[in-house]
Coordinates of C-alpha atoms in Angstrom, one line a residue:
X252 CA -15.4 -18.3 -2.0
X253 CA -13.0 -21.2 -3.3
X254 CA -10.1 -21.4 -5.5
X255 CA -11.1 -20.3 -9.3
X256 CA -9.3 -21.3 -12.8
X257 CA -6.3 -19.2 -13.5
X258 CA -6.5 -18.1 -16.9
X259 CA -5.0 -20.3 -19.3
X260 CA -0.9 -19.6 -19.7
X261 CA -0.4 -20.0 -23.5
X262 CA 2.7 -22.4 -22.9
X263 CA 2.4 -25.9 -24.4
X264 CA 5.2 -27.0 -22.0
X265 CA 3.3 -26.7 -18.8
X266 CA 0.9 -29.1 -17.4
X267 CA -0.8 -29.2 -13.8
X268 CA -3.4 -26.7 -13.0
X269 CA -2.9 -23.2 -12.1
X270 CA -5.5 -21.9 -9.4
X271 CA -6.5 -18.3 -8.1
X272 CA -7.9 -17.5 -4.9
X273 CA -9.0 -13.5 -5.0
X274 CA -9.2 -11.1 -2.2
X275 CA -6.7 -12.8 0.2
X276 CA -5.9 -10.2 3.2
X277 CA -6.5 -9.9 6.6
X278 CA -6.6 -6.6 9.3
X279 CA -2.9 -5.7 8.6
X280 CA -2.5 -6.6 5.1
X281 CA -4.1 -5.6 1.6
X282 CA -6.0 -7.8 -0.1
X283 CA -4.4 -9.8 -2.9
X284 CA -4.6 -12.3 -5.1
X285 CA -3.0 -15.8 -4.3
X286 CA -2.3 -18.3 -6.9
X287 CA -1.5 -21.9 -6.6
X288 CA -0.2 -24.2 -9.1
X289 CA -1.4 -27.6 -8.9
X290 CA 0.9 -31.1 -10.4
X291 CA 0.1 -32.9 -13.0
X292 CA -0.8 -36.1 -10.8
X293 CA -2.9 -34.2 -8.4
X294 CA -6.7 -35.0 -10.0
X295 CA -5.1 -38.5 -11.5
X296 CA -4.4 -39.6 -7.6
X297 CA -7.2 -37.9 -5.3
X298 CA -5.3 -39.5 -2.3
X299 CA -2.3 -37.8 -2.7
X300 CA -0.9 -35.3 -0.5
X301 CA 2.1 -33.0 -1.8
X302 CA 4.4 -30.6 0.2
X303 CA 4.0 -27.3 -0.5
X304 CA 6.6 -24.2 -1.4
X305 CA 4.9 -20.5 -0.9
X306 CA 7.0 -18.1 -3.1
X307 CA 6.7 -14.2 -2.6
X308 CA 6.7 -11.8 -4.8
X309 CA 4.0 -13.7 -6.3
X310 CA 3.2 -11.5 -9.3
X311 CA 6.4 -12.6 -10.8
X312 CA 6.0 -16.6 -10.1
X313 CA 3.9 -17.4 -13.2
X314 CA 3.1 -15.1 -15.8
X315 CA 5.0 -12.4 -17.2
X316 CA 1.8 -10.5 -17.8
X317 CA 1.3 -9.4 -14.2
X318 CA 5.0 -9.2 -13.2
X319 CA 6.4 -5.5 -12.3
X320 CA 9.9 -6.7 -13.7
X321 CA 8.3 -7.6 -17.1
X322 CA 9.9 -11.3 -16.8
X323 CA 8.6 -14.1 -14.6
X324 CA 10.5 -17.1 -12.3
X325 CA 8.5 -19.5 -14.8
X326 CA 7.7 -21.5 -11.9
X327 CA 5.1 -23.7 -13.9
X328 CA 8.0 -24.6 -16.2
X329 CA 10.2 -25.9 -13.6
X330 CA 7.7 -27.2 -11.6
X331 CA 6.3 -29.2 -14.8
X332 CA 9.8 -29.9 -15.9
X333 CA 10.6 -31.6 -11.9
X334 CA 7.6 -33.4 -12.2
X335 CA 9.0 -36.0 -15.0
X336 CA 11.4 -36.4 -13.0
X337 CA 9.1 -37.5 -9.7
X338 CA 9.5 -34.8 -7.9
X339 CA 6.1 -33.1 -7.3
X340 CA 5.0 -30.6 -5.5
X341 CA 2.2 -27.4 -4.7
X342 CA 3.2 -24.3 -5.3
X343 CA 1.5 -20.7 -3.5
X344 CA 2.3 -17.6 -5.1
X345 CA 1.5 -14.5 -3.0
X346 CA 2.1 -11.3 -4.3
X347 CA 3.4 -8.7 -2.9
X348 CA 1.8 -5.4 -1.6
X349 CA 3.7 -2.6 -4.3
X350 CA 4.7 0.6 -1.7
X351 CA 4.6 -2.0 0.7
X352 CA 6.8 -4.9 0.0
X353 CA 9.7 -3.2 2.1
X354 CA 7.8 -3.2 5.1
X355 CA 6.5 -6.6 5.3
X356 CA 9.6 -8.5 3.7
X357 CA 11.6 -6.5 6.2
X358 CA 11.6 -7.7 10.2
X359 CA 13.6 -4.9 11.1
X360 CA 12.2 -0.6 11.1
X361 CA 15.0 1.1 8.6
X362 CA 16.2 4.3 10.7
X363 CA 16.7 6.3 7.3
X364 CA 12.9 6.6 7.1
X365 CA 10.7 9.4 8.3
X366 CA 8.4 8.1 11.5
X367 CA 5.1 8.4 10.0
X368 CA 6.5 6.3 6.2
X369 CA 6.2 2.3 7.5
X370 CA 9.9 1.8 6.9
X371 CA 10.3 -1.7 7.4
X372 CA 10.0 -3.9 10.9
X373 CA 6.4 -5.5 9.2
X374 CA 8.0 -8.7 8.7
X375 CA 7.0 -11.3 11.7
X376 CA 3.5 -9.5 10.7
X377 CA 4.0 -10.8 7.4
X378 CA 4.5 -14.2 8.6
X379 CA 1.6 -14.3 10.5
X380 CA -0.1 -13.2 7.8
X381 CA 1.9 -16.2 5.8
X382 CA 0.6 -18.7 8.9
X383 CA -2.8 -17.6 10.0
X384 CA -4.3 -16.8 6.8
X385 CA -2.7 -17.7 3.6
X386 CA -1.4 -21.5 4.6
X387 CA -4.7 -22.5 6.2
X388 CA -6.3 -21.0 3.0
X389 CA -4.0 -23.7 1.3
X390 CA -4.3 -26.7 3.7
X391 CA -8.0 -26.4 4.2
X392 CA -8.6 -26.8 0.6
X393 CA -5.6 -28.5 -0.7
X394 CA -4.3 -31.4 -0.5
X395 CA -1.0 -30.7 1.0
X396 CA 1.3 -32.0 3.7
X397 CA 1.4 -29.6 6.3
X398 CA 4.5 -30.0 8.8
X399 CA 7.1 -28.3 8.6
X400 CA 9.2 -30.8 7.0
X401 CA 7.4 -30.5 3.7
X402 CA 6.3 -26.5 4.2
X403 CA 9.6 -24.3 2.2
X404 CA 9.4 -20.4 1.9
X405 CA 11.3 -19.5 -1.8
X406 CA 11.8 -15.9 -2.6
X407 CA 14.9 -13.0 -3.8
X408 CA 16.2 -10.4 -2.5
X409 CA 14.2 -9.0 0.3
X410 CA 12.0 -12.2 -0.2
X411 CA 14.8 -14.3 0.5
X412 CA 15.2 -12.4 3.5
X413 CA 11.8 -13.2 4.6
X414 CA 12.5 -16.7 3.9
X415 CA 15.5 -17.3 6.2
X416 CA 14.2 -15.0 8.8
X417 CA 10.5 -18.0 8.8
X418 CA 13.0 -20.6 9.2
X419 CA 14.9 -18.7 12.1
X420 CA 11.6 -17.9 13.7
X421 CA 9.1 -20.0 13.3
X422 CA 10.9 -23.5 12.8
X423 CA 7.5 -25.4 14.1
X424 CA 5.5 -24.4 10.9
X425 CA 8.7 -24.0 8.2
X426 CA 11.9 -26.6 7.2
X427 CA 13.3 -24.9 4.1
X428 CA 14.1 -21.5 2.9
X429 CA 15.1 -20.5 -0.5
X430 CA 16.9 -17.1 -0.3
X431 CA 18.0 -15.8 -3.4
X432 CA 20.3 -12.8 -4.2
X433 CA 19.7 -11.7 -0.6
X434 CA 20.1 -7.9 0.1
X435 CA 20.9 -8.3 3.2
X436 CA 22.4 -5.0 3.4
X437 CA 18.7 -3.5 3.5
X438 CA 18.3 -4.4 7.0
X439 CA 21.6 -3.4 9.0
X440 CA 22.7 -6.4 9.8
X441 CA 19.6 -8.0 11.3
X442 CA 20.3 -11.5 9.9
X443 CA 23.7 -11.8 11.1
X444 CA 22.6 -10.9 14.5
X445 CA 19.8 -13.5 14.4
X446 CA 21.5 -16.4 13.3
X447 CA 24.7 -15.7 15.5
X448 CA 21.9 -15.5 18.8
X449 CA 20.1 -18.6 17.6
X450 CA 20.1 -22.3 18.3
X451 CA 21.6 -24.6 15.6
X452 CA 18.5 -24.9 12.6
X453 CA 16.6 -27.7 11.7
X454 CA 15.7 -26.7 8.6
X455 CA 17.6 -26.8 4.9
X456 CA 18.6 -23.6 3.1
X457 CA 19.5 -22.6 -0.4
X458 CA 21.1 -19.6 -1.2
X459 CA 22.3 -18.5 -4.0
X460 CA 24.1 -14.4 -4.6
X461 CA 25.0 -12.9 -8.4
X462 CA 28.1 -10.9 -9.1
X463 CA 26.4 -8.1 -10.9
X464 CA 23.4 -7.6 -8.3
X465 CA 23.7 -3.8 -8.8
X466 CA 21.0 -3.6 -11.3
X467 CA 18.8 -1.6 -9.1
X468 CA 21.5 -0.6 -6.1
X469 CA 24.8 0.0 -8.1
X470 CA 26.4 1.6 -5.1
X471 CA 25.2 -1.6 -3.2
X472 CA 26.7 -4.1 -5.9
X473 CA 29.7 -5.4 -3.9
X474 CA 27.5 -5.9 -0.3
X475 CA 25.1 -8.3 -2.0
X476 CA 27.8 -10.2 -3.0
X477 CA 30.5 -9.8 0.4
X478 CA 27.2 -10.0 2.5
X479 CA 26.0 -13.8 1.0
X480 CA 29.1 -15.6 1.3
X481 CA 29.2 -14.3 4.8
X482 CA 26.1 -15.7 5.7
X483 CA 27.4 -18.9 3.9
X484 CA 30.2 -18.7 6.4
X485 CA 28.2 -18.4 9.3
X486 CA 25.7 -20.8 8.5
X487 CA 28.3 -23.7 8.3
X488 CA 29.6 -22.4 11.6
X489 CA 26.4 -23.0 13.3
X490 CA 26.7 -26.3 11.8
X491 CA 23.8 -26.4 9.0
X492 CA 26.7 -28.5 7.1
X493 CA 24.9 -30.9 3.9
X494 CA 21.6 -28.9 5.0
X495 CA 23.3 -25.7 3.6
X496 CA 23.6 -25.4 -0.5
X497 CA 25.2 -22.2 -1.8
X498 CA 25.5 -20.7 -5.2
X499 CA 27.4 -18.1 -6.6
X500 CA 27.7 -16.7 -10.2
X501 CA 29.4 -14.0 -11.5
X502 CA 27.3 -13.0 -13.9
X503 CA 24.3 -13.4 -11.9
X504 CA 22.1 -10.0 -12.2
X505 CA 19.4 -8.9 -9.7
X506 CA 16.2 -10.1 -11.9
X507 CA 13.7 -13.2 -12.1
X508 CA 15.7 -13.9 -15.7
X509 CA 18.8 -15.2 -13.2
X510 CA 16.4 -16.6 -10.8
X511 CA 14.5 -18.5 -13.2
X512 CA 18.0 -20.3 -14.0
X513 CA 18.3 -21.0 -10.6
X514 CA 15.1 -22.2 -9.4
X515 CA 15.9 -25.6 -10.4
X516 CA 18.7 -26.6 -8.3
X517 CA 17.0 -24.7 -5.1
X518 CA 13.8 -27.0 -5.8
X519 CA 15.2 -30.0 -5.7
X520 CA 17.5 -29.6 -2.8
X521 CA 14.4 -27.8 -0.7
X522 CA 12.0 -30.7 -2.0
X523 CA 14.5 -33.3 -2.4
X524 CA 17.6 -33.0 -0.8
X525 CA 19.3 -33.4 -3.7

């Protein structure tokens, strides 16, 4: 097996190649699909190695035709559109596993489920998943830059979670997390207690929170918002400092249509430093 042609996006604004790599899984986790979108110098300079950014949630990343939310991140956009501008990079999509996203986005069991439903607590197997399987899939084939300085997770809600709980964990394999509209809420607090008990990180962060997150959680609405500037606060106390960039917008609604706004900005400081 190798990585196949996507099939053609029918957007005249996106260059690079878009990849797909079928029946990606190992004991623990489903097969799926992973995509990877290629930039626009890659076959022009065949020495050329690029960092990489995995995204979760990868259903959403590209194409609006296999997103769950109906709207996509439009990552080949941005990516194409940061491109002019120099600043290249490969992107991995990996979708998530439907009835199972909670569990493997989340590092930490949820008590409110029954003991036999997998409730959460599947997310350092998630990672390994990430490390073992999905980025040697990528490194072995690709031409990529594969420390840790130029490896960034990207992803919302409980995929921003994810994100910043890969840099927290596993600093040796990734330096940048994008967490988006975090829900930090889902997991009782887990975060907080992880950041407060760990050494200072080496690694950037974006994160970025909405005002009017409650599409999905109304009752939750406020804790997305109270929860992320939190974090913000604790992160500069543990002395992340210029390696920290935070967002908020008021208007900002729990959907890839925000995100996509945002994606921008959170490339170019993860890639960049911008």
């Amino acid at each position: 097996m190798s990585w196949q042609p996507y099939a053609a996006l029918p957007d005249s604004t996106v260059t690079g190649t878009l990849l797909q790599w079928e029946n990606v899984g190992d004991a623990n986790h489903a097969a799926r699909t992973v995509l990877a979108w290629l930039p626009p110098s890659y076959t022009s300079q065949p020495d050329k190695r690029y960092p990489v950014v995995y995204l979760h949630d990868g259903q959403n990343v590209f194409d609006a035709a296999t997103s769950y939310n109906i709207s996509e991140w439009e990552a080949d956009e941005t990516l194409t559109a940061l491109a002019a501008e120099g600043l290249e990079a490969i992107a991995i999509a990996i979708p998530n596993a439907n009835e199972r996203r909670y569990h493997e986005y989340s590092p930490l069991r949820h008590p409110g489920f029954p003991a036999e439903v997998e409730g959460g607590g599947g997310g350092d197997d998630y990672l390994n998943f990430l490390i073992n399987t999905v980025k040697p899939l990528a490194d072995n084939n690709l031409r990529t830059l594969t420390d840790a300085a130029h490896t960034t997770l990207l992803g919302s809600s409980m995929g921003g979670l994810i994100s910043l709980h890969a840099l927290l964990t596993r600093p040796e394999v990734f330096g940048g997390a994008g967490v988006m509209s975090p829900a930090f809420w889902a997991c009782a607090g887990e975060a907080f207690d992880r950041v407060k008990n760990s050494p200072p990180m080496t690694g950037r962060v974006w994160m970025d929170i909405g005002g009017k997150e409650g599409t999905d959680h109304p009752e939750q609405q406020q804790a997305y918002w109270d929860d992320a500037h939190a974090m913000r606060d604790l992160l500069l106390e543990k002395g992340m400092g210029e390696k920290l960039r935070f967002q908020a917008d008021p208007e900002g609604i729990h959907r890839e249509t925000a995100w996509k706004v945002r994606l921008p900005g959170a490339l170019r400081f993860l890639l960049g430093g911008e």
